[in-house]
Amino acid sequence: MSRERTANISQLRGATVDVLVVGGGINGAVAAAALAGTGVSVALVDRGDFACGVSSQSSNLAWGGIKYLESNEFRLVRKLCLSRNRLMDAYPATVREIRFFASIRRGFRMWSVLVWCGALLYWLMGNCRMQAPRYLRRSTIAAEASVVRQGDVVGGLEYSDCYLYDNDARFVFNFIRTAMDAGAIAANYVSMADMDFDPVTQDWRVTLEDQIDGGQFQLTAKSVINATGPGTDGVNDAIGVQTAYHHVLSKGIHLIVERVTDSNKVLTFFASDGRLFFVIPMGPRTCIGTTDTQVDRADVGVTDEDRDFVLANANTLLDLPHPLTRADIIAERVGVRPLAIAGAQGDRDWVQLSRKHEIEVDRARRYLSVFGGKLTDCLNIGEEIVGIVAEIGVKVPNIDARWFGEPCAARRAAFFAAAEVAQLDRLTAPQVLEPLSVRFWRRYGEGAFTLLATIDDDPTQAELVIAETEYTRAELQWVADREMVVNLEDFLRRRSKIALVVRQAVLADDPGLMRACQLFFGDQAADKLAAYNALH
């Protein structure tokens, strides 16, 4: 079991903190990072693993919401474009520009030239930070994206947005790591069993339960932030908090298959139901989706109907050597998007609801509820929460402190200079897609110096442990020591994207997986591996 998690739970027992954050998805992660980074004492818990819900089921895109132009939400698009730009500036190794290659088919609800005009407006609203959009003639699409089935294509456009080079859950966890490095106490697999506000002391008395050993303990907090995503309404109902907003839930799935094109662009279409449909490069694989189905609960799975919808659209829109079938699916992603809505839904089509966020505040009890939100807007959410917490009476010692972003350019230069002296990249295995130095810096920030020193002392630590992956022995030890891996899926699916790009049958037969388990779980390695294989 993770020693750091054990130590953190010991600190949580009987603790008194300024703010308790419930929920370790993107909203909870940035809330904890922002508050801890500005000097507030913070605890964060999640009843499952960090980012185990919708925050690990996205398209891995950090985009400005171009589709919201069609519903005339210009202020939202402007805000999201600027937020995307901030993310790109703050995390240049992780949040990168990528070109979107969109094709428009005959009979679409708008002329292709009007769609291009919308992309031009989108570029302007983002302060022209990226490459300008380009109108695509049918002949251009045929020449530059031969995988796109021509058929009734009449034109298209190319424009830019951003994507996460690693996966979304990794990005979320790094905010939690940032929060802990700034003094926050965080623990996964810890649920809220009970919570009461004491009007005399003006504090929240919270009973927490360790989901691993079943033990309960108490904590006192001046303020509570409900950042449980799709669970927000349920938590509020359980403790009697009334809010104007609530969530409508939209299920989305993606299918991961072998790489269907050599292009490093996101191919963009409009699916048979009129919604945006993406074919996204994911290293050696391709991610295809998404669906948009209204559901009434967060516990959802991928159905055959979902699979067939995505596969049918892919086969219709792409000119492939053979049609994709269920047998081609390597992995699946499924989650629900919590869409914020005030009052009754009324006559508005629910698919037109945007991912904008709302933060409701019960000022008398210093209780915040976070509704909606998306990865692109996460820095704004963190900053808003800091401001609200200060307004409701919690002391924020360093309210203007910078709490986000990669280490400074000088530290980056120092690391790459040291990596060059140590000849780190010469140790990169032939099948690795990028140099170790680049990957270490992106994934671990300041921790990259520790990994470099470990490998410098023992070059065998640069060896890859699991076939078809890019994880070294040194990285696995780092993860074991500092990333609170409780179950094997925490690592394979969230700290990394291994389970998304390697077939389960291949993983199960790889002896390196047991070696990884021994690093993570010690004497429990065999049981943890068996438990993972039983679920998959």
Coordinates of C-alpha atoms in Angstrom, one line a residue:
M1 CA 0.0 0.0 0.0
S2 CA 1.2 3.5 -0.7
R3 CA 3.2 4.9 2.2
E4 CA 2.3 8.4 1.3
R5 CA -1.4 7.7 1.3
T6 CA -1.1 6.0 4.7
A7 CA 0.8 9.0 6.1
N8 CA -1.8 11.4 4.6
I9 CA -4.7 9.6 6.2
S10 CA -2.9 9.7 9.6
Q11 CA -2.7 13.5 9.1
L12 CA -6.4 13.7 8.3
R13 CA -7.4 12.0 11.5
G14 CA -8.7 14.7 13.9
A15 CA -7.3 17.4 11.7
T16 CA -8.6 21.0 11.6
V17 CA -8.3 22.6 8.2
D18 CA -9.5 25.8 6.6
V19 CA -11.1 24.1 3.6
L20 CA -12.1 20.5 2.9
V21 CA -12.4 19.7 -0.8
V22 CA -14.6 16.7 -1.6
G23 CA -13.9 15.3 -5.1
G24 CA -10.6 14.8 -6.8
G25 CA -11.6 15.5 -10.4
I26 CA -10.4 18.6 -12.3
N27 CA -12.6 21.0 -10.3
G28 CA -11.5 19.6 -6.9
A29 CA -7.8 19.3 -8.0
V30 CA -7.5 23.0 -9.1
A31 CA -9.5 24.1 -6.0
A32 CA -6.9 22.3 -3.8
A33 CA -3.9 23.5 -5.8
A34 CA -5.1 27.2 -5.9
L35 CA -6.0 27.3 -2.2
A36 CA -2.9 25.5 -1.0
G37 CA -0.7 27.6 -3.3
T38 CA -2.1 30.8 -1.7
G39 CA -1.5 29.6 1.8
V40 CA -4.8 28.1 2.9
S41 CA -4.7 24.8 4.8
V42 CA -6.5 22.3 2.7
A43 CA -7.6 18.7 2.8
L44 CA -8.9 16.8 -0.3
V45 CA -10.6 13.5 -0.5
D46 CA -12.2 11.4 -3.2
R47 CA -14.3 8.2 -2.6
G48 CA -12.5 6.6 -5.5
D49 CA -9.2 7.3 -7.2
F50 CA -8.2 10.8 -8.2
A51 CA -9.8 11.7 -11.6
C52 CA -11.6 8.3 -11.7
G53 CA -14.8 9.9 -13.1
V54 CA -15.5 12.2 -16.0
S55 CA -12.0 13.8 -15.6
S56 CA -10.4 10.7 -17.1
Q57 CA -13.0 10.2 -19.9
S58 CA -12.5 13.3 -22.0
S59 CA -11.3 13.7 -25.6
N60 CA -8.0 15.0 -24.2
L61 CA -8.7 18.3 -25.9
A62 CA -8.2 21.7 -24.3
W63 CA -10.4 23.7 -26.7
G64 CA -12.1 27.0 -26.8
G65 CA -15.6 25.6 -27.5
I66 CA -15.9 26.4 -31.2
K67 CA -19.3 24.6 -31.3
Y68 CA -20.8 27.1 -28.9
L69 CA -20.6 29.8 -31.6
E70 CA -23.6 28.1 -33.3
S71 CA -25.7 28.7 -30.2
N72 CA -24.4 32.4 -30.0
E73 CA -22.6 32.0 -26.7
F74 CA -19.9 34.4 -27.8
R75 CA -18.9 35.5 -24.3
L76 CA -18.3 31.9 -23.3
V77 CA -16.3 31.1 -26.3
R78 CA -14.1 34.2 -25.8
K79 CA -13.6 33.2 -22.2
L80 CA -12.7 29.6 -23.1
C81 CA -10.3 30.7 -25.8
L82 CA -8.4 32.9 -23.4
S83 CA -8.4 30.1 -20.9
R84 CA -7.0 27.7 -23.4
N85 CA -4.3 30.3 -24.2
R86 CA -3.4 30.5 -20.5
L87 CA -3.1 26.7 -20.2
M88 CA -0.8 26.6 -23.3
D89 CA 1.4 29.3 -21.8
A90 CA 1.5 27.8 -18.3
Y91 CA 2.0 24.1 -19.5
P92 CA 3.8 24.3 -22.8
A93 CA 5.2 20.8 -22.5
T94 CA 1.7 19.3 -22.0
V95 CA -0.9 21.6 -23.6
R96 CA 0.1 21.9 -27.3
E97 CA -1.4 23.3 -30.4
I98 CA -2.9 20.8 -32.8
R99 CA -4.6 21.3 -36.2
F100 CA -8.2 20.2 -36.7
F101 CA -9.1 19.1 -40.2
A102 CA -12.9 19.4 -40.7
S103 CA -14.9 18.2 -43.7
I104 CA -18.4 19.4 -44.5
R105 CA -20.8 17.2 -46.5
R106 CA -23.6 18.0 -48.8
G107 CA -26.8 18.8 -47.1
F108 CA -25.2 20.1 -43.9
R109 CA -27.1 22.8 -42.1
M110 CA -24.7 25.6 -43.1
W111 CA -22.6 26.3 -46.2
S112 CA -19.0 25.3 -45.8
V113 CA -17.8 28.8 -46.4
L114 CA -20.0 30.0 -43.5
V115 CA -18.4 27.3 -41.3
W116 CA -15.0 28.7 -42.3
C117 CA -16.1 32.2 -41.4
G118 CA -17.0 30.9 -38.0
A119 CA -13.5 29.4 -37.6
L120 CA -12.0 32.8 -38.6
L121 CA -14.1 34.5 -35.9
Y122 CA -12.9 31.7 -33.5
W123 CA -9.3 32.5 -34.3
L124 CA -9.9 36.2 -33.7
M125 CA -11.6 35.6 -30.4
G126 CA -8.5 33.7 -29.3
N127 CA -6.3 36.7 -30.1
C128 CA -4.8 35.0 -33.2
R129 CA -2.5 33.1 -30.9
M130 CA -2.4 30.0 -33.2
Q131 CA -2.2 29.3 -36.9
A132 CA -4.9 31.0 -38.9
P133 CA -7.8 28.8 -40.2
R134 CA -7.7 27.6 -43.8
Y135 CA -10.6 27.0 -46.1
L136 CA -10.4 23.5 -47.7
R137 CA -11.6 22.7 -51.2
R138 CA -12.8 19.2 -51.9
S139 CA -9.6 18.5 -53.9
T140 CA -7.4 19.7 -51.0
I141 CA -9.1 17.3 -48.6
A142 CA -8.6 14.5 -51.0
A143 CA -4.9 15.3 -51.4
E144 CA -4.1 16.0 -47.7
A145 CA -6.4 13.6 -45.9
S146 CA -6.9 10.6 -48.2
V147 CA -8.4 8.6 -45.3
V148 CA -11.5 10.9 -45.4
R149 CA -14.1 9.3 -47.6
Q150 CA -14.9 11.8 -50.3
G151 CA -18.4 10.9 -51.3
D152 CA -20.6 13.9 -50.7
V153 CA -17.8 16.1 -49.2
V154 CA -18.2 19.7 -50.6
G155 CA -15.4 21.4 -48.6
G156 CA -14.1 22.0 -45.2
L157 CA -11.7 23.9 -43.0
E158 CA -8.5 23.6 -41.0
Y159 CA -8.1 25.4 -37.7
S160 CA -6.2 25.1 -34.4
D161 CA -7.0 24.2 -30.8
C162 CA -5.0 22.4 -28.1
Y163 CA -4.7 18.9 -26.8
L164 CA -3.0 17.1 -23.9
Y165 CA 0.1 15.2 -24.9
D166 CA -0.4 12.8 -22.1
N167 CA -3.8 11.9 -20.8
D168 CA -6.4 14.0 -18.9
A169 CA -6.2 12.1 -15.6
R170 CA -2.4 12.6 -15.5
F171 CA -3.0 16.3 -15.9
V172 CA -5.5 16.3 -13.1
F173 CA -3.2 14.4 -10.8
N174 CA -0.4 16.8 -11.3
F175 CA -2.7 19.6 -9.9
I176 CA -3.2 17.3 -6.8
R177 CA 0.6 16.8 -6.6
T178 CA 1.0 20.6 -6.8
A179 CA -1.5 21.0 -4.0
M180 CA 0.4 18.4 -1.8
D181 CA 3.7 20.0 -2.5
A182 CA 2.2 23.3 -1.2
G183 CA 1.0 21.6 2.0
A184 CA -2.4 20.2 1.2
I185 CA -3.4 16.8 2.6
A186 CA -4.9 14.5 -0.1
A187 CA -6.1 11.0 0.0
N188 CA -7.9 8.8 -2.5
Y189 CA -10.4 6.1 -1.7
V190 CA -11.8 8.1 1.2
S191 CA -15.5 8.9 1.3
M192 CA -17.6 11.3 3.2
A193 CA -19.8 9.3 5.6
D194 CA -21.4 12.2 7.4
M195 CA -21.1 16.0 7.6
D196 CA -22.8 18.5 9.9
F197 CA -22.4 22.3 10.4
D198 CA -22.0 23.4 14.0
P199 CA -23.7 26.9 14.3
V200 CA -22.0 27.5 17.6
T201 CA -18.4 27.0 16.4
Q202 CA -19.2 27.9 12.8
D203 CA -17.3 24.8 11.7
W204 CA -18.1 21.7 9.7
R205 CA -17.7 18.3 11.5
V206 CA -17.0 15.7 8.9
T207 CA -16.8 11.9 9.3
L208 CA -14.7 10.3 6.7
E209 CA -14.4 6.6 5.8
D210 CA -11.3 4.8 4.4
Q211 CA -12.7 2.7 1.6
I212 CA -9.7 0.3 1.9
D213 CA -9.9 -0.7 5.5
G214 CA -13.4 0.6 6.4
G215 CA -12.1 2.7 9.3
Q216 CA -13.8 6.0 10.1
F217 CA -12.3 9.2 11.5
Q218 CA -13.3 12.8 11.9
L219 CA -12.1 16.1 10.6
T220 CA -13.0 19.7 11.2
A221 CA -13.2 22.3 8.4
K222 CA -14.1 26.0 8.3
S223 CA -15.4 25.6 4.8
V224 CA -16.4 22.8 2.5
I225 CA -16.2 22.7 -1.3
N226 CA -18.4 20.1 -3.1
A227 CA -16.5 19.3 -6.3
T228 CA -17.9 15.9 -6.9
G229 CA -18.9 16.5 -10.5
P230 CA -22.0 14.3 -11.4
G231 CA -22.3 13.6 -7.6
T232 CA -22.8 17.2 -6.6
D233 CA -26.6 17.1 -6.4
G234 CA -26.6 13.9 -4.4
V235 CA -24.1 15.2 -1.9
N236 CA -26.1 18.4 -1.5
D237 CA -29.4 16.6 -1.0
A238 CA -27.8 14.3 1.6
I239 CA -26.8 17.3 3.8
G240 CA -29.7 19.5 3.1
V241 CA -28.1 22.2 0.9
Q242 CA -30.4 23.9 -1.5
T243 CA -29.1 25.3 -4.8
A244 CA -30.5 27.1 -7.8
Y245 CA -28.4 25.0 -10.2
H246 CA -28.3 21.3 -10.7
H247 CA -26.8 18.9 -13.3
V248 CA -28.1 17.3 -16.4
L249 CA -25.9 14.4 -17.3
S250 CA -24.6 13.6 -20.8
K251 CA -22.9 10.2 -21.5
G252 CA -20.0 10.2 -23.9
I253 CA -17.9 7.4 -25.1
H254 CA -14.8 7.0 -27.2
L255 CA -13.3 3.9 -28.8
I256 CA -9.5 3.4 -29.1
V257 CA -8.4 1.5 -32.2
E258 CA -5.1 1.0 -34.1
R259 CA -3.9 4.1 -35.9
V260 CA -6.1 4.7 -38.9
T261 CA -4.0 7.5 -40.5
D262 CA -0.5 8.8 -40.4
S263 CA -1.8 12.4 -40.0
N264 CA -1.1 14.1 -36.7
K265 CA -4.2 16.2 -37.1
V266 CA -7.6 15.7 -35.5
L267 CA -10.1 14.8 -38.2
T268 CA -13.4 16.5 -37.4
F269 CA -16.8 15.5 -38.8
F270 CA -20.4 15.9 -38.0
A271 CA -21.9 12.5 -37.0
S272 CA -25.2 11.2 -38.2
D273 CA -26.9 12.9 -35.2
G274 CA -25.4 16.3 -36.1
R275 CA -22.9 16.4 -33.3
L276 CA -19.2 16.9 -33.6
F277 CA -17.3 13.6 -34.2
F278 CA -13.5 13.4 -33.8
V279 CA -10.8 11.1 -35.0
I280 CA -8.0 11.9 -32.6
P281 CA -4.3 10.8 -32.8
M282 CA -3.2 9.0 -29.5
G283 CA 0.4 8.0 -30.0
P284 CA 0.3 4.7 -31.8
R285 CA -3.5 4.5 -31.6
T286 CA -6.5 6.5 -32.7
C287 CA -9.3 7.7 -30.4
I288 CA -12.8 8.0 -32.1
G289 CA -15.9 9.6 -30.7
T290 CA -17.9 11.0 -29.0
T291 CA -21.5 10.1 -28.3
D292 CA -23.9 12.4 -26.5
T293 CA -26.7 10.6 -24.7
Q294 CA -28.8 12.0 -21.8
V295 CA -28.7 9.8 -18.7
D296 CA -30.0 10.1 -15.2
R297 CA -27.1 8.6 -13.3
A298 CA -23.3 8.7 -13.3
D299 CA -22.7 5.0 -13.2
V300 CA -22.8 4.1 -16.9
G301 CA -21.1 1.7 -19.3
V302 CA -20.5 1.3 -23.0
T303 CA -23.3 -0.5 -24.7
D304 CA -23.3 -2.3 -28.0
E305 CA -25.5 0.5 -29.3
D306 CA -22.8 3.0 -28.4
R307 CA -20.1 0.9 -30.0
D308 CA -22.1 0.4 -33.2
F309 CA -22.9 4.1 -33.5
V310 CA -19.2 5.1 -33.3
L311 CA -18.1 2.3 -35.6
A312 CA -20.8 3.1 -38.1
N313 CA -19.9 6.7 -38.3
A314 CA -16.2 6.0 -38.5
N315 CA -16.8 3.5 -41.4
T316 CA -19.1 6.0 -43.2
L317 CA -16.7 9.0 -42.8
L318 CA -13.4 7.2 -43.3
D319 CA -12.0 5.3 -46.3
L320 CA -10.4 2.4 -44.5
P321 CA -8.8 -0.8 -45.8
H322 CA -11.5 -2.7 -44.0
P323 CA -14.5 -1.6 -41.9
L324 CA -13.8 -1.3 -38.2
T325 CA -15.6 -3.9 -36.1
R326 CA -15.9 -4.5 -32.4
A327 CA -12.9 -6.8 -32.7
D328 CA -10.7 -3.8 -33.6
I329 CA -11.5 -2.0 -30.3
I330 CA -8.4 -1.9 -28.0
A331 CA -10.0 0.1 -25.2
E332 CA -13.0 2.2 -24.4
R333 CA -13.7 5.4 -22.5
V334 CA -17.0 6.2 -21.0
G335 CA -18.1 9.0 -18.7
V336 CA -20.9 11.5 -18.0
R337 CA -20.5 15.2 -18.6
P338 CA -22.2 17.2 -15.8
L339 CA -24.0 20.2 -17.5
A340 CA -25.0 23.0 -15.2
I341 CA -28.6 24.2 -15.5
A342 CA -30.7 26.5 -13.4
G343 CA -34.2 25.6 -12.5
A344 CA -36.3 23.4 -14.9
Q345 CA -34.8 22.6 -18.3
G346 CA -37.9 24.0 -20.1
D347 CA -38.0 23.8 -23.8
R348 CA -34.3 24.2 -24.4
D349 CA -32.7 21.2 -26.2
W350 CA -30.4 19.7 -23.7
V351 CA -27.7 19.0 -26.2
Q352 CA -27.3 22.7 -26.6
L353 CA -26.2 23.1 -23.0
S354 CA -22.7 24.2 -22.7
R355 CA -19.9 23.1 -20.3
K356 CA -19.8 26.5 -18.5
H357 CA -19.3 26.3 -14.8
E358 CA -21.3 27.9 -11.9
I359 CA -20.2 28.1 -8.3
E360 CA -23.0 28.5 -5.8
V361 CA -22.2 29.7 -2.3
D362 CA -24.0 29.1 1.0
R363 CA -22.3 32.0 2.7
A364 CA -23.8 31.4 6.2
R365 CA -22.2 28.0 6.3
R366 CA -19.2 28.7 4.0
Y367 CA -20.2 25.9 1.7
L368 CA -19.4 26.0 -2.1
S369 CA -21.0 23.8 -4.8
V370 CA -19.2 23.6 -8.2
F371 CA -21.4 22.8 -11.2
G372 CA -20.4 22.1 -14.7
G373 CA -16.9 23.1 -15.9
K374 CA -14.4 21.6 -18.3
L375 CA -10.6 21.1 -18.3
T376 CA -10.1 24.2 -20.5
D377 CA -11.5 26.5 -17.9
C378 CA -9.8 25.0 -14.9
L379 CA -7.5 27.9 -14.0
N380 CA -10.5 30.3 -13.9
I381 CA -12.3 27.9 -11.5
G382 CA -9.3 27.8 -9.2
E383 CA -9.0 31.5 -9.1
E384 CA -12.7 32.1 -8.5
I385 CA -12.7 29.7 -5.6
V386 CA -9.8 31.5 -4.0
G387 CA -11.7 34.7 -4.3
I388 CA -14.9 33.3 -2.9
V389 CA -13.1 31.6 0.0
A390 CA -11.5 34.9 0.9
E391 CA -14.9 36.7 0.7
I392 CA -16.6 34.3 3.1
G393 CA -14.1 34.8 5.9
V394 CA -11.3 32.2 5.4
K395 CA -7.9 33.8 5.6
V396 CA -5.9 33.6 2.4
P397 CA -2.4 34.7 3.3
N398 CA -0.9 35.0 -0.2
I399 CA -3.9 35.7 -2.4
D400 CA -1.8 36.9 -5.4
A401 CA 0.6 34.0 -5.3
R402 CA 1.1 32.0 -8.6
W403 CA -0.1 28.5 -7.9
F404 CA -0.1 26.9 -11.4
G405 CA 2.3 26.2 -14.3
E406 CA 5.4 24.3 -15.1
P407 CA 8.7 25.2 -13.3
C408 CA 10.3 28.4 -14.7
A409 CA 12.3 28.5 -17.9
A410 CA 15.6 28.6 -16.0
R411 CA 14.8 25.3 -14.2
R412 CA 13.8 23.8 -17.5
A413 CA 17.0 24.9 -19.1
A414 CA 19.0 23.6 -16.1
F415 CA 17.3 20.2 -16.4
F416 CA 17.9 19.7 -20.1
A417 CA 21.5 20.8 -19.7
A418 CA 22.0 18.3 -16.9
A419 CA 20.3 15.6 -19.0
E420 CA 22.6 16.3 -21.9
V421 CA 25.7 16.0 -19.7
A422 CA 24.4 12.7 -18.3
Q423 CA 23.6 11.6 -21.9
L424 CA 20.1 10.6 -20.7
D425 CA 18.5 10.5 -24.2
R426 CA 21.1 8.0 -25.4
L427 CA 19.6 5.5 -23.0
T428 CA 16.2 5.8 -24.8
A429 CA 15.0 2.5 -26.1
P430 CA 14.5 2.3 -29.9
Q431 CA 10.7 1.8 -29.6
V432 CA 10.2 5.0 -27.4
L433 CA 8.6 7.7 -29.4
E434 CA 10.3 10.7 -27.7
P435 CA 13.5 11.3 -25.7
L436 CA 13.4 10.5 -22.0
S437 CA 14.3 14.1 -21.1
V438 CA 11.3 15.5 -22.8
R439 CA 8.9 13.0 -21.2
F440 CA 10.4 13.3 -17.8
W441 CA 10.0 17.1 -17.8
R442 CA 6.5 17.0 -19.0
R443 CA 5.2 14.4 -16.6
Y444 CA 7.2 15.1 -13.5
G445 CA 8.4 18.7 -13.6
E446 CA 10.9 19.3 -10.7
G447 CA 10.8 15.5 -10.1
A448 CA 12.6 15.1 -13.4
F449 CA 15.8 16.1 -11.5
T450 CA 15.4 13.2 -9.1
L451 CA 14.7 10.7 -11.9
L452 CA 17.8 12.0 -13.7
A453 CA 20.0 11.5 -10.6
T454 CA 18.6 8.0 -10.1
I455 CA 19.4 6.9 -13.7
D456 CA 22.8 8.6 -13.5
D457 CA 23.6 6.5 -10.5
D458 CA 22.2 3.3 -12.0
P459 CA 21.7 3.3 -15.8
T460 CA 19.6 0.1 -15.6
Q461 CA 16.9 2.4 -14.1
A462 CA 16.3 3.7 -17.7
E463 CA 15.1 0.2 -18.8
L464 CA 11.5 -0.2 -19.8
V465 CA 9.5 -2.5 -17.5
I466 CA 6.3 -3.3 -19.5
A467 CA 6.4 -4.1 -23.2
E468 CA 4.8 -1.7 -25.7
T469 CA 4.9 1.1 -23.1
E470 CA 7.4 3.9 -22.3
Y471 CA 7.7 3.6 -18.6
T472 CA 11.2 3.1 -17.1
R473 CA 12.1 1.5 -13.8
A474 CA 12.9 4.9 -12.3
E475 CA 9.5 6.2 -13.2
L476 CA 7.7 3.3 -11.7
Q477 CA 9.6 3.7 -8.4
W478 CA 8.7 7.4 -8.5
V479 CA 5.0 6.6 -9.0
A480 CA 5.1 4.0 -6.2
D481 CA 6.6 6.5 -3.8
R482 CA 4.6 9.7 -4.6
E483 CA 1.5 9.0 -6.6
M484 CA -0.7 7.0 -4.2
V485 CA -1.4 4.0 -6.4
V486 CA -3.9 1.8 -4.5
N487 CA -5.0 -0.5 -7.3
L488 CA -3.3 -1.5 -10.5
E489 CA -5.9 0.4 -12.6
D490 CA -4.9 3.6 -10.8
F491 CA -1.6 3.4 -12.6
L492 CA -2.5 1.7 -15.9
R493 CA -5.5 3.9 -16.6
R494 CA -5.0 7.2 -14.7
R495 CA -1.4 7.9 -13.8
S496 CA -0.6 6.6 -17.3
K497 CA -2.6 5.8 -20.4
I498 CA -1.1 2.3 -20.8
A499 CA -4.5 0.6 -20.5
L500 CA -5.8 2.8 -23.3
V501 CA -3.2 1.9 -25.8
V502 CA -2.2 -1.7 -25.0
R503 CA -4.7 -4.5 -25.3
Q504 CA -5.6 -6.2 -22.1
A505 CA -4.6 -9.6 -23.4
V506 CA -1.1 -8.3 -24.2
L507 CA -0.8 -6.7 -20.7
A508 CA -1.9 -9.8 -19.0
D509 CA 0.8 -11.9 -20.6
D510 CA 3.6 -9.4 -19.9
P511 CA 5.9 -10.4 -17.0
G512 CA 6.8 -6.8 -16.6
L513 CA 3.3 -6.1 -15.2
M514 CA 4.1 -8.3 -12.1
R515 CA 7.4 -6.5 -11.6
A516 CA 5.4 -3.2 -11.6
C517 CA 3.0 -4.7 -9.1
Q518 CA 5.8 -5.7 -6.8
L519 CA 7.1 -2.1 -6.8
F520 CA 3.6 -0.7 -6.1
F521 CA 2.2 -3.3 -3.7
G522 CA 5.0 -5.4 -2.3
D523 CA 3.6 -8.6 -0.7
Q524 CA 0.2 -7.9 -2.1
A525 CA 1.4 -7.8 -5.7
A526 CA -0.1 -11.2 -6.8
D527 CA -3.5 -10.4 -5.3
K528 CA -3.6 -6.9 -6.9
L529 CA -2.7 -8.3 -10.3
A530 CA -5.3 -11.1 -10.0
A531 CA -7.9 -8.5 -9.0
Y532 CA -7.2 -6.3 -12.0
N533 CA -7.3 -9.2 -14.4
A534 CA -10.6 -10.5 -12.9
L535 CA -12.2 -7.1 -13.7
H536 CA -10.9 -7.0 -17.3

